[in-house]
Structures are given as C-alpha cells and as structure tokens.
PDB file of C-alpha atoms in Angstrom:
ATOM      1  CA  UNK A  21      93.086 -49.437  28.486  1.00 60.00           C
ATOM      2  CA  UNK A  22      90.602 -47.637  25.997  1.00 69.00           C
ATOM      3  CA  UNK A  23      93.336 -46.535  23.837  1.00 73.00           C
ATOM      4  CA  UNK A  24      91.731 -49.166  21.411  1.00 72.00           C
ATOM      5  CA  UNK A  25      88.688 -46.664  20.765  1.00 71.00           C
ATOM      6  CA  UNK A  26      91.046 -44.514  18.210  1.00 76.00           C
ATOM      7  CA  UNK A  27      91.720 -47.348  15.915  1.00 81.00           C
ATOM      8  CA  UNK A  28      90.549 -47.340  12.380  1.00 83.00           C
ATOM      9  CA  UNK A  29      88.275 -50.617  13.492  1.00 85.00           C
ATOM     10  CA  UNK A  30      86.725 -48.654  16.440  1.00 83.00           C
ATOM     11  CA  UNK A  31      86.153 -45.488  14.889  1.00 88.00           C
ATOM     12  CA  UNK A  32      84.330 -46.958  12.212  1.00 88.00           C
ATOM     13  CA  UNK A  33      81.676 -48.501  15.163  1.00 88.00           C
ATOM     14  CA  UNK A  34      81.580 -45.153  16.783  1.00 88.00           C
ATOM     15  CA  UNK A  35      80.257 -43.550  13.556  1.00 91.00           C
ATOM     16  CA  UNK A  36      78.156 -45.957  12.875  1.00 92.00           C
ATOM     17  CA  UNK A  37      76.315 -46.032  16.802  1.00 92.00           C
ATOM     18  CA  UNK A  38      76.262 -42.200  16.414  1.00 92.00           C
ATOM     19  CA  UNK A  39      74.090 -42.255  12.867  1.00 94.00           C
ATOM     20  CA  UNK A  40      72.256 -45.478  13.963  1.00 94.00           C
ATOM     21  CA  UNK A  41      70.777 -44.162  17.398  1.00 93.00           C
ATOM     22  CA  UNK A  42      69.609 -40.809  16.374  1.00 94.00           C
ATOM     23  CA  UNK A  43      67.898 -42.669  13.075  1.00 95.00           C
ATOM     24  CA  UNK A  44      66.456 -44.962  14.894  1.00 94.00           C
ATOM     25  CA  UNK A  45      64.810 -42.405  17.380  1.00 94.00           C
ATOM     26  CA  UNK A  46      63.677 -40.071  14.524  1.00 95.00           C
ATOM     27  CA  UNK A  47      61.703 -43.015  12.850  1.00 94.00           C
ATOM     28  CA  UNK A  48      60.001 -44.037  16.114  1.00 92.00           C
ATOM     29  CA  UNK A  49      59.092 -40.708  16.681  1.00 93.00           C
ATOM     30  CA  UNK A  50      57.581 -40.189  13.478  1.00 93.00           C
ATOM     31  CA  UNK A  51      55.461 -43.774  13.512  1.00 92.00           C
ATOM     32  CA  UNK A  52      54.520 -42.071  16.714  1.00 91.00           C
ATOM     33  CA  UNK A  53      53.040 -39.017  15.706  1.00 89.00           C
ATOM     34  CA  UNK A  54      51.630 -41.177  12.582  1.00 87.00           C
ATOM     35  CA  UNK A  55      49.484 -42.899  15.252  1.00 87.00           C
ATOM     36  CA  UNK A  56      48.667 -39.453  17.145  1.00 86.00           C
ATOM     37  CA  UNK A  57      47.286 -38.272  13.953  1.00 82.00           C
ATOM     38  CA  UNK A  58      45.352 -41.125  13.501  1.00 79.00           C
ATOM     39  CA  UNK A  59      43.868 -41.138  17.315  1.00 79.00           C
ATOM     40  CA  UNK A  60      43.112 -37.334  16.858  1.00 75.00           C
ATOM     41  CA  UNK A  61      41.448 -38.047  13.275  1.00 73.00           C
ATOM     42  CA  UNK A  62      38.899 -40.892  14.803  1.00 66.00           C
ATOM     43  CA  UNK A  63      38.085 -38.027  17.362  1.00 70.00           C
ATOM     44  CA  UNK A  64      37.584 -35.487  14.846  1.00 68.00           C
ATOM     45  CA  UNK A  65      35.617 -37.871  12.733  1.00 62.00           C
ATOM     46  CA  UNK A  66      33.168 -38.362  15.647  1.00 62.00           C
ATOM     47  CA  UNK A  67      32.593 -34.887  16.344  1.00 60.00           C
ATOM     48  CA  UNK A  68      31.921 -34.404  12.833  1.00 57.00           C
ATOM     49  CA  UNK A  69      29.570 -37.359  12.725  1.00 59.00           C
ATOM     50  CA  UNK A  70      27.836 -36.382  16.009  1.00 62.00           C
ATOM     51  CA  UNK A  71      27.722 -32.352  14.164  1.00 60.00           C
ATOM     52  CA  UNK A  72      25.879 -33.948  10.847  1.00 61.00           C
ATOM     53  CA  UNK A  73      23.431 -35.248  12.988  1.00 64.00           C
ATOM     54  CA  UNK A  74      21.924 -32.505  14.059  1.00 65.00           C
ATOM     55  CA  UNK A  75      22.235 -31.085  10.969  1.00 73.00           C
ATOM     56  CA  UNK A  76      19.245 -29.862   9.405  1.00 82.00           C
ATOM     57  CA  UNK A  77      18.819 -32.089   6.022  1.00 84.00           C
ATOM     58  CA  UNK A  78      20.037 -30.002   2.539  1.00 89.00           C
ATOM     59  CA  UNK A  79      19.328 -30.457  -0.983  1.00 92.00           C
ATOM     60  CA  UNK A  80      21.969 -33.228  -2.351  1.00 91.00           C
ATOM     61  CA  UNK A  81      23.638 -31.134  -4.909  1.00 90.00           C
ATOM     62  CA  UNK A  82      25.069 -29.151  -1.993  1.00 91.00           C
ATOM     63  CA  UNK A  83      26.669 -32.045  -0.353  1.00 90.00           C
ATOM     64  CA  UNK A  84      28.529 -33.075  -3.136  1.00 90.00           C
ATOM     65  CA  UNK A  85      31.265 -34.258  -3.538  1.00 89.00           C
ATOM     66  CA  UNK A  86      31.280 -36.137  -0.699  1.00 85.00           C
ATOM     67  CA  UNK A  87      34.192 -35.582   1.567  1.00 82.00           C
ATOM     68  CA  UNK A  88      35.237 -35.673   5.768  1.00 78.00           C
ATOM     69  CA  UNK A  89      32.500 -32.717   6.313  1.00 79.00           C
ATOM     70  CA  UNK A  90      29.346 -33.936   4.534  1.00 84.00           C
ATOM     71  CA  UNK A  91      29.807 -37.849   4.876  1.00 84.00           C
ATOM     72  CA  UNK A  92      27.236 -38.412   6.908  1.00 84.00           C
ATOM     73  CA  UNK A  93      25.034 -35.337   6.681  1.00 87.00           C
ATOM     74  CA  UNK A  94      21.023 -35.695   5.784  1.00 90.00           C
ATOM     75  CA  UNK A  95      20.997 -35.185   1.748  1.00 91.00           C
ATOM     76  CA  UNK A  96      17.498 -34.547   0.309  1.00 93.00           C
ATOM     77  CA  UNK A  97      16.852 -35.921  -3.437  1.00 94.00           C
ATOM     78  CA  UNK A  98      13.379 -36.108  -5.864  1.00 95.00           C
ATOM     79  CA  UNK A  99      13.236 -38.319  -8.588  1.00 95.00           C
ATOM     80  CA  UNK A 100      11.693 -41.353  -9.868  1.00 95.00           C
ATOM     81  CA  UNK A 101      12.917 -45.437  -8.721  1.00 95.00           C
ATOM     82  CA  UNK A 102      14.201 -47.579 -11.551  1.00 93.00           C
ATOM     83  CA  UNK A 103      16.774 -50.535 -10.892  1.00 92.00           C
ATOM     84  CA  UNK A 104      16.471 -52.616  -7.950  1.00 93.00           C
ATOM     85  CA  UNK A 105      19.511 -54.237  -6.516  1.00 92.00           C
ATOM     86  CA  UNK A 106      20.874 -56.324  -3.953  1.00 93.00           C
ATOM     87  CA  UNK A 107      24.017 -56.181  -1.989  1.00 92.00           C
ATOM     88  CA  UNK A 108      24.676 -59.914  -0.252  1.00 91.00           C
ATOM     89  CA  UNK A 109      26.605 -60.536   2.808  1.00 89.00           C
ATOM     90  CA  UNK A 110      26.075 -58.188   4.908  1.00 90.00           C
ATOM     91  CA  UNK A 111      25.662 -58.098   8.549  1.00 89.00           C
ATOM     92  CA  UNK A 112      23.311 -55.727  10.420  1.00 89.00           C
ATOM     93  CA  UNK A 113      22.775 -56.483  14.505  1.00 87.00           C
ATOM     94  CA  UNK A 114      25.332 -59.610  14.338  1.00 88.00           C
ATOM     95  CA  UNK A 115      23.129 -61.372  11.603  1.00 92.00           C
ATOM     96  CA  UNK A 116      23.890 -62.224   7.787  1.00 92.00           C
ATOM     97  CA  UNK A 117      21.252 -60.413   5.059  1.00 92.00           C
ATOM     98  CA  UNK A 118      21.510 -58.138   2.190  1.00 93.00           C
ATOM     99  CA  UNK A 119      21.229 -54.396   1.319  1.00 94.00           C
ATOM    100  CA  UNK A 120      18.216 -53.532  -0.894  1.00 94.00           C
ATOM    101  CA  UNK A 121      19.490 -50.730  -3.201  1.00 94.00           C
ATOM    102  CA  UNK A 122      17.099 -49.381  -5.394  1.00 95.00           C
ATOM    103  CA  UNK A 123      18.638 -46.275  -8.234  1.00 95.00           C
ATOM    104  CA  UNK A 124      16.767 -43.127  -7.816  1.00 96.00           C
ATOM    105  CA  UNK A 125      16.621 -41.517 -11.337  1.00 95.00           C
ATOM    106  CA  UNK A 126      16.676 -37.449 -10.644  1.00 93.00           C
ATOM    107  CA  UNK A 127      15.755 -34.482 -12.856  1.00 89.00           C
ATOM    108  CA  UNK A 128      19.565 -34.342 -14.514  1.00 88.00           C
ATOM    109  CA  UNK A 129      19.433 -38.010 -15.624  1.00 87.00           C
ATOM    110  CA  UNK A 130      22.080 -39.178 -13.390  1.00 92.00           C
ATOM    111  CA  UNK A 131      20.916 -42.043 -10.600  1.00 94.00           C
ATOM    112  CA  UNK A 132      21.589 -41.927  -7.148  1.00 95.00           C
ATOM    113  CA  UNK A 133      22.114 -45.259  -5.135  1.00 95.00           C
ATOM    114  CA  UNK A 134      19.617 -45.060  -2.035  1.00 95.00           C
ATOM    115  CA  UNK A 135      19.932 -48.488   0.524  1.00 94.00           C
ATOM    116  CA  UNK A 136      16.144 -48.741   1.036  1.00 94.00           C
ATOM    117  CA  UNK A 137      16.820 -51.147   4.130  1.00 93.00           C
ATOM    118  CA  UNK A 138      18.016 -54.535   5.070  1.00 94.00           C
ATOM    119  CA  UNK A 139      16.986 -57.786   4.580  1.00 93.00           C
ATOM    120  CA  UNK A 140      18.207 -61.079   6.828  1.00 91.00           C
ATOM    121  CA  UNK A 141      18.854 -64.129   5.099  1.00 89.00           C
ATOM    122  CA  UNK A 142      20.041 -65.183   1.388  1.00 88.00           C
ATOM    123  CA  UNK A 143      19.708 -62.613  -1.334  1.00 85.00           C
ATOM    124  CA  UNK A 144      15.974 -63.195  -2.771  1.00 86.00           C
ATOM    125  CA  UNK A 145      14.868 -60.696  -4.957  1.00 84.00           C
ATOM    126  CA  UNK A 146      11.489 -62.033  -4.407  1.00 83.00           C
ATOM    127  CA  UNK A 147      11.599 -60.905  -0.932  1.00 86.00           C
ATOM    128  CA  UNK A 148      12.706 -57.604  -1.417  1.00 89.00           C
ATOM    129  CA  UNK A 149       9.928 -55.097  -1.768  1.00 89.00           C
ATOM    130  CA  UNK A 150       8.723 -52.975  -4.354  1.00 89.00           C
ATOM    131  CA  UNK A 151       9.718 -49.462  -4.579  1.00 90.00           C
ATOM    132  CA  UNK A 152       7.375 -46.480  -4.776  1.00 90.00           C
ATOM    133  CA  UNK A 153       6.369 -45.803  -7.891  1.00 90.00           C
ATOM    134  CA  UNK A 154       6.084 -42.193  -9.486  1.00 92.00           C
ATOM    135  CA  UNK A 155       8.143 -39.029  -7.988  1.00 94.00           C
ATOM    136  CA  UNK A 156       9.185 -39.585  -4.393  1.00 93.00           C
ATOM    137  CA  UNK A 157      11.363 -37.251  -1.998  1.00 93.00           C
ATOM    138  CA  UNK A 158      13.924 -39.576   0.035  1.00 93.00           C
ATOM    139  CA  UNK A 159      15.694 -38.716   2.914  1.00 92.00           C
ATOM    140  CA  UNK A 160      18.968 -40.135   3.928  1.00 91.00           C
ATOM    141  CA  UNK A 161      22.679 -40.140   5.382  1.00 91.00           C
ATOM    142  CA  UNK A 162      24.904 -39.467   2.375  1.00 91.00           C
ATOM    143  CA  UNK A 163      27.466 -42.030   2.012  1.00 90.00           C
ATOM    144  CA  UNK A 164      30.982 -42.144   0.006  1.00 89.00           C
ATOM    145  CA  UNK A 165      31.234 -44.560  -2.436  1.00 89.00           C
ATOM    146  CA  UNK A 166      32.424 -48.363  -0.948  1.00 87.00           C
ATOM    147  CA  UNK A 167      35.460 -49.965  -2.529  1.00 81.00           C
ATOM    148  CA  UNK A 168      35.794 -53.380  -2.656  1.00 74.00           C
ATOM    149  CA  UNK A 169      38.188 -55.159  -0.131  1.00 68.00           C
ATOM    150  CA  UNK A 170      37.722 -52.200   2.440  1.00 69.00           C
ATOM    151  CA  UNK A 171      36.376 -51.507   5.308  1.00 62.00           C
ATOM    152  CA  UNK A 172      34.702 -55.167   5.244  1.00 60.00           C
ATOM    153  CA  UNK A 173      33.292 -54.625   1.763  1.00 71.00           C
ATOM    154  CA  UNK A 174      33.902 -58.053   0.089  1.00 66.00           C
ATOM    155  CA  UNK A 175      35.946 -58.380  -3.150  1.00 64.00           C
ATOM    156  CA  UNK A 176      34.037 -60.911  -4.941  1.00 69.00           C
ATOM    157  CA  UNK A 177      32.664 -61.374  -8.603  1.00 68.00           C
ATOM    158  CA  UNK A 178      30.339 -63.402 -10.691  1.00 74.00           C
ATOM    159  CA  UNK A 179      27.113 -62.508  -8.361  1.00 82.00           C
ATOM    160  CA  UNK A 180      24.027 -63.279 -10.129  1.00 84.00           C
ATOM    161  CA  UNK A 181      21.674 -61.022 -11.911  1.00 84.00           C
ATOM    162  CA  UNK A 182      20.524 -58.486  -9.756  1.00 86.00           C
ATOM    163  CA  UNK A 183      23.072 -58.426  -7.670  1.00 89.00           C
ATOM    164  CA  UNK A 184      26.677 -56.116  -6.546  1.00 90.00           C
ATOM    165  CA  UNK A 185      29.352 -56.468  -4.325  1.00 88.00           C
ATOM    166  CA  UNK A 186      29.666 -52.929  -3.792  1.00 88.00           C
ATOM    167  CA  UNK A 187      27.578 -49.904  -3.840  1.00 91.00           C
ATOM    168  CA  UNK A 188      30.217 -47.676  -5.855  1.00 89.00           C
ATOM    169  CA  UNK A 189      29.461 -45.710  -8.888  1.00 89.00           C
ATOM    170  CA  UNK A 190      32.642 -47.974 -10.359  1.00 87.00           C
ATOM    171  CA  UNK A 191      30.367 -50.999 -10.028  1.00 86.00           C
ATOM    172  CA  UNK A 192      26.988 -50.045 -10.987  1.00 90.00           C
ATOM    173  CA  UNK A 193      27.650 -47.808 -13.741  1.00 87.00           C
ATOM    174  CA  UNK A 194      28.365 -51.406 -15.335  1.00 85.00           C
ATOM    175  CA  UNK A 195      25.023 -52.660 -14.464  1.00 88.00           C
ATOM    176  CA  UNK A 196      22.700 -49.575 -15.721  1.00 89.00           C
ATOM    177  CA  UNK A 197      22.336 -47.804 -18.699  1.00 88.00           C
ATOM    178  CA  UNK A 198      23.103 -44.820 -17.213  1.00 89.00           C
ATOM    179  CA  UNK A 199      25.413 -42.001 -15.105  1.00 92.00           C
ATOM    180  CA  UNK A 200      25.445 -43.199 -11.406  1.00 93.00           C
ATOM    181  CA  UNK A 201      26.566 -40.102  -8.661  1.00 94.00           C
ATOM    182  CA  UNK A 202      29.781 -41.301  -6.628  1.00 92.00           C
ATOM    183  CA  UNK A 203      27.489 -41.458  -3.740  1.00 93.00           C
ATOM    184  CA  UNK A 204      24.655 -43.272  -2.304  1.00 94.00           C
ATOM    185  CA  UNK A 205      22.570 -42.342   0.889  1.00 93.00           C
ATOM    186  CA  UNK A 206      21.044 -44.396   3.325  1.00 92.00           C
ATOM    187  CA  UNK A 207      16.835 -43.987   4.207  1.00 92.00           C
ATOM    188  CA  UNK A 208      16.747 -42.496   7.486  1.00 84.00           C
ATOM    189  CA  UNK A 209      13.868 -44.890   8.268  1.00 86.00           C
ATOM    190  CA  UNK A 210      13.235 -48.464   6.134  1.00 84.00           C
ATOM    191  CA  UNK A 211      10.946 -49.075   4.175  1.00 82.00           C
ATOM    192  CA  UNK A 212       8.122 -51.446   5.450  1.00 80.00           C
ATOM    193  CA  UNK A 213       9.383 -54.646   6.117  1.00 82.00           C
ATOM    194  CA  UNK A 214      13.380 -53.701   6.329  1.00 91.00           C
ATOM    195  CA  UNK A 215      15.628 -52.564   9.007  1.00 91.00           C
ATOM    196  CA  UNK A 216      17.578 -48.777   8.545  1.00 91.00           C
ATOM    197  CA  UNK A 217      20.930 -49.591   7.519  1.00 90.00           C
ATOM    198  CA  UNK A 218      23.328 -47.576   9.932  1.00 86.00           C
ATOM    199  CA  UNK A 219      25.885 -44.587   8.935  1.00 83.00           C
ATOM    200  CA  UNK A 220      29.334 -46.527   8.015  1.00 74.00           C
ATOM    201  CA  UNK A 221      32.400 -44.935   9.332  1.00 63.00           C
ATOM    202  CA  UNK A 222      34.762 -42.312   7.351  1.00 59.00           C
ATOM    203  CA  UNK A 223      37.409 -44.264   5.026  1.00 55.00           C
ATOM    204  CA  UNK A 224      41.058 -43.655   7.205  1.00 55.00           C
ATOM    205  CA  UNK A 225      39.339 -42.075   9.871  1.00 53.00           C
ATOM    206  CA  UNK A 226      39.155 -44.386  12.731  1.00 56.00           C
ATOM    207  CA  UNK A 227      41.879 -47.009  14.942  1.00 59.00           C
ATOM    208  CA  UNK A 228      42.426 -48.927  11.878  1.00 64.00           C
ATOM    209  CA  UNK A 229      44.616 -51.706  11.025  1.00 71.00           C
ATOM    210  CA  UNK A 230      46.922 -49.424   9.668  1.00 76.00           C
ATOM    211  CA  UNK A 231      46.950 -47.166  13.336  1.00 78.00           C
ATOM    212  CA  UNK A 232      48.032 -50.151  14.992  1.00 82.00           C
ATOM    213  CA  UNK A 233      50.733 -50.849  12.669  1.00 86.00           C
ATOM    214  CA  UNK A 234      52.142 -47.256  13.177  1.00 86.00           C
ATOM    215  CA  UNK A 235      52.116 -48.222  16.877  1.00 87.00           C
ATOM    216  CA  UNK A 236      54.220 -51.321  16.197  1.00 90.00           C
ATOM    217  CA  UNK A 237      56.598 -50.023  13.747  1.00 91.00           C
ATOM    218  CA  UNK A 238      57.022 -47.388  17.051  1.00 92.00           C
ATOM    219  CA  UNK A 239      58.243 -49.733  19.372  1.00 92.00           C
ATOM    220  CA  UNK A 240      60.358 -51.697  16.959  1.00 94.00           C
ATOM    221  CA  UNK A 241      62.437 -48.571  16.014  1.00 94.00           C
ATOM    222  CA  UNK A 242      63.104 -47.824  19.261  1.00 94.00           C
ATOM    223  CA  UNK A 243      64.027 -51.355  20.514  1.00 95.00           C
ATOM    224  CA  UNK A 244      66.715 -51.000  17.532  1.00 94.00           C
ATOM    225  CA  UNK A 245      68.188 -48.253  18.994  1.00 94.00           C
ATOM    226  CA  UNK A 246      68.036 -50.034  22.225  1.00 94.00           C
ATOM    227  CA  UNK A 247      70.120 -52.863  20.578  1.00 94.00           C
ATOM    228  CA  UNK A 248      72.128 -50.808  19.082  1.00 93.00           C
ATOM    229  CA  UNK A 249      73.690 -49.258  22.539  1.00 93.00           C
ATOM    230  CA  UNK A 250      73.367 -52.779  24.099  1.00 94.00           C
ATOM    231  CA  UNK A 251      76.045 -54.128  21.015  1.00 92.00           C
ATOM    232  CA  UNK A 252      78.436 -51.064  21.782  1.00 90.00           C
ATOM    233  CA  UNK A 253      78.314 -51.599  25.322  1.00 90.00           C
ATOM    234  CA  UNK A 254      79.175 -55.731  24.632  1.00 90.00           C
ATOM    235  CA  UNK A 255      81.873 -55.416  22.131  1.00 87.00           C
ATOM    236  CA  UNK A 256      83.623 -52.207  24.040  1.00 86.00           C
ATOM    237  CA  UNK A 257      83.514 -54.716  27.210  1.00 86.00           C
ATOM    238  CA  UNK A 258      84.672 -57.579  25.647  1.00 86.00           C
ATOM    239  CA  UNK A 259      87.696 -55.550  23.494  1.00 84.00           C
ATOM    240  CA  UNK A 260      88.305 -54.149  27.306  1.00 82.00           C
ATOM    241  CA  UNK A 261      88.963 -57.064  28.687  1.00 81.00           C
ATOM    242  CA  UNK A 262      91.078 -58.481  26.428  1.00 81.00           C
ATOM    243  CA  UNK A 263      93.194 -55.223  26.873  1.00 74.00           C
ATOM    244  CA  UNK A 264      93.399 -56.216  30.440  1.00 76.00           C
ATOM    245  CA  UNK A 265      93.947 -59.425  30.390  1.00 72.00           C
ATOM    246  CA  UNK A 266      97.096 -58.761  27.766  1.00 73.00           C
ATOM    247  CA  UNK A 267      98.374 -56.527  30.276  1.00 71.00           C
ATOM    248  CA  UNK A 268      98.450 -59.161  32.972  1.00 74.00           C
ATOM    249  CA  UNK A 269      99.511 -61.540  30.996  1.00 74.00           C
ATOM    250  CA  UNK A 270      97.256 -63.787  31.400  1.00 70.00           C
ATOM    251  CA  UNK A 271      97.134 -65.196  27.685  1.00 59.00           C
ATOM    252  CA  UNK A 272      96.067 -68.843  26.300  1.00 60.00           C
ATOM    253  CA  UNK A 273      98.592 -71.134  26.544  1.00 52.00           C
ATOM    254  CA  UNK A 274     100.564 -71.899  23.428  1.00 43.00           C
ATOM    255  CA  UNK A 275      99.873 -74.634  21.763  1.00 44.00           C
ATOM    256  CA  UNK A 276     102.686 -77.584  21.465  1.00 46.00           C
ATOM    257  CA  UNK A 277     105.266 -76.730  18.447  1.00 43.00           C
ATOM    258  CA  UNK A 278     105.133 -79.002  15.234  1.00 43.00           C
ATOM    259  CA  UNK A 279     107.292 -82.592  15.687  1.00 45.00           C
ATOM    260  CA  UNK A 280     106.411 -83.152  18.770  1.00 45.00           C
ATOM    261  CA  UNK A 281     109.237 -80.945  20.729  1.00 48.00           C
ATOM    262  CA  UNK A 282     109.627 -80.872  24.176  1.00 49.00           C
ATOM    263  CA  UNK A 283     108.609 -78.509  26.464  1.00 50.00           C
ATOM    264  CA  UNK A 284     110.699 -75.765  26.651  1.00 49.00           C
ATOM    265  CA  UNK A 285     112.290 -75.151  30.248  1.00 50.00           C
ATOM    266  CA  UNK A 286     110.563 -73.874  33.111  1.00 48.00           C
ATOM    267  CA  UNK A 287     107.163 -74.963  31.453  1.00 48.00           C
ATOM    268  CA  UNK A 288     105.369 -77.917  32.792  1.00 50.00           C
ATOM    269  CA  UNK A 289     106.808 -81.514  32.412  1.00 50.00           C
ATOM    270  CA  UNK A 290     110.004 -79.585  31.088  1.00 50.00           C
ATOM    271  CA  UNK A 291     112.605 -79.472  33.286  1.00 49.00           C
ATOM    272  CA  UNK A 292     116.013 -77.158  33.554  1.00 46.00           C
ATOM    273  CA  UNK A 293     118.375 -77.270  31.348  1.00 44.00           C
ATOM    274  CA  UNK A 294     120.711 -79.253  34.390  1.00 44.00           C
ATOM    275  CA  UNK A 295     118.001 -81.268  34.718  1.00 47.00           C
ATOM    276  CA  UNK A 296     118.404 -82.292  31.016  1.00 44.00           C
ATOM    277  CA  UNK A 297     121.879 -83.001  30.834  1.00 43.00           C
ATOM    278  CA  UNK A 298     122.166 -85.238  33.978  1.00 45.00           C
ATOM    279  CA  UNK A 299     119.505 -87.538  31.872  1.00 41.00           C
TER     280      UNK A 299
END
C-alpha cells in the first residue's frame, strides 16, 4: 500500500520534511537561547548596578568611556557651570516635568552634562534654579549618552531656546560652543527645590521589546515544524487511502459517455443484452 512513497512525487516531500523539520528546530532553538542571553544579561546588569552602588565614588576620567561596568558608578568632576538647559517630557514618580541640565565646564575645556534635578510641570526656564557659581565639585551616577527614540527618549525637534530632546553629546554639541563628553551624570542629591533624577537602565540590558520578540519568533519556528509533520501525516493518509480504495475497487462512478448512450449492461437502468433484443 505504501509503495507510493518511492515515487519521484513522494520522494521529493520526503526531502523536503527531512530539511524543513530539523531547520525549523535549529531556528527555535537559537531565538531561544537569544532570549536566555537576554534574561541572563538583565541579571547581570542588576548585579552590576547593585555593585556600583556601593562603589566608592572615582575621579570621572577613570570611568570613561562609559560602558556595562561603569554605567552607573559615582563619577567625581570640578569645574565651573555655564549653559543651562532643559529636557521636557519627562516623567519622574508617574508625573510629567523636565530635566534641568546645567554643562559643567572642567579644567580640559570639554563640558560635562550634569541633570541637576527635576522639575514637574511645563518647561519654564524661569522656574529652574540658578546654578552655583564659581568652582564646584559634583557628585553623580555616570550615565551613557541617550539616543533619541530609545528607551522612552522622545524623537522630537524644533524645541524652543533653551531646550533638548536628548541629553547626548550628538545633541548638545549643536547648542554650545564647545566639546561636550559622551556622558552626563546625575546629582546624587537635587539641588534645592528639585527631585534626584534616578539611575536609567543599561541600553540592551533588560526584558526589552526585542527579548520578547526572540520569545515569539521561538514558538513560531517550532509550530512550523509542528505543521510541517502534521502536512506529511495528511497527505501520506489521504494518498493511502486512495491506494486502498483502488484496490477494492471502490472508484467514482463513471460519468455518462458523450450522445447520450445507454447504459452499458449490467449497470443500472441497463438491462442484458436478451433483455435488449426482446424490446
């Protein structure tokens, strides 16, 4: 009955099941491990975090450039404020405000970006207060550069005077007349009359969108291979029974010859051949 599995037609199926399922498996497996690398990652990333914590703070020229290891570590920098800026739309405690970023100019010329706290409310630059003037020593959580569109940074132009979307060195170095590090830190305690803007997260570091999609593409290469057997299974029963049913003869009916001809004899409504010529 199976003989039909070492035709040209059925071979051709057979080779293609035995590439398909094995694909398919490898593919799941590796989405798979894609999301066990990302699960182990967002553990590493808060044992790191919870490690730069207790940290003692360093001198920021040995935390740079920032990477998995320092993000997050206390960086210690002298210099003088210059530029004030805000950063709108941003939500601290479930509530809409701004950042207050004021540029800290060191000893090598270069600036570095330090969030002096958080303000609720529309971006007013009236409301945001003054930095200390002459040389100050700040204190903070280094940060990597933001980029727009990521990580709920917004992607959005034409701000006012005074103001940036993102607190990159890409950004400001338009705004400034001068080098910006590609970093910023964040004041370990506000300044008077702002809240301490919390340590973000690690860019690809966490259960991400992207995690989850590794997780989906998972199960859908595994319900391929799933279909896959289910379609071999279906055609080699259906092919099977047709076999069978050949062998027992138990075909269609054939349909009524052209012109009308009468049935032959022995078929229904036909007759003998006797029968025939007594008529």
């Amino acid at each position: 009955m199976y003989r039909f599995l070492l035709t040209p037609r059925w071979w051709g199926i057979n080779v293609f099941v035995l590439l398909a399922i094995p694909f398919c498996v490898f593919m799941g497996s590796w989405q798979l491990g894609r999301f066990e690398d990302r699960v182990q990652d967002h553990r590493s990333a808060g044992d790191q975090a919870a490690e730069n914590r207790s940290e003692p703070a360093r001198p920021l020229a040995e935390l740079l450039p920032v990477d998995k290891a320092t993000v997050g570590r206390e960086a210690i920098a002298r210099g003088r404020y210059a530029e004030q800026l805000l950063v709108p739309d941003r939500e601290l405690d479930g509530k809409r405000g701004s950042y207050v970023v004021t540029l800290l100019r060191t000893e090598d010329g270069k600036a570095l970006p330090v969030v002096r706290g958080w303000l609720p409310g529309d971006a007013d630059p009236a409301a945001a207060p003054a930095a200390p003037s002459g040389e100050v020593t700040v204190t903070g959580a280094l940060q990597a550069s933001e980029v727009p569109g990521e990580n709920g940074v917004p992607a959005r132009g034409g701000l006012p005077a005074g103001q940036t979307a993102a607190i990159s060195a890409a950004s400001l170095v338009n705004l400034v007349p001068y080098d910006v590090y590609d970093a910023w830190i964040t004041l370990t305690e506000a300044d008077s009359g702002m809240k301490a803007v919390p340590v973000a997260s690690v860019n690809d570091s966490g259960l991400d969108l992207k995690a989850f999609q590794n997780l989906g593409y998972t199960g859908e290469w595994f319900v391929f291979a799933g279909f896959v057997v289910f379609m071999w299974f279906r055609l080699l029963r259906r092919e099977a029974e047709a076999v069978r049913d050949a062998e027992l003869g138990l075909l269609p009916d054939a349909a009524p010859a052209a012109g009308g001809t009468d049935p032959a004899p022995g078929e229904p409504g036909g007759g003998t051949a006797p029968e025939k010529a007594n008529a």
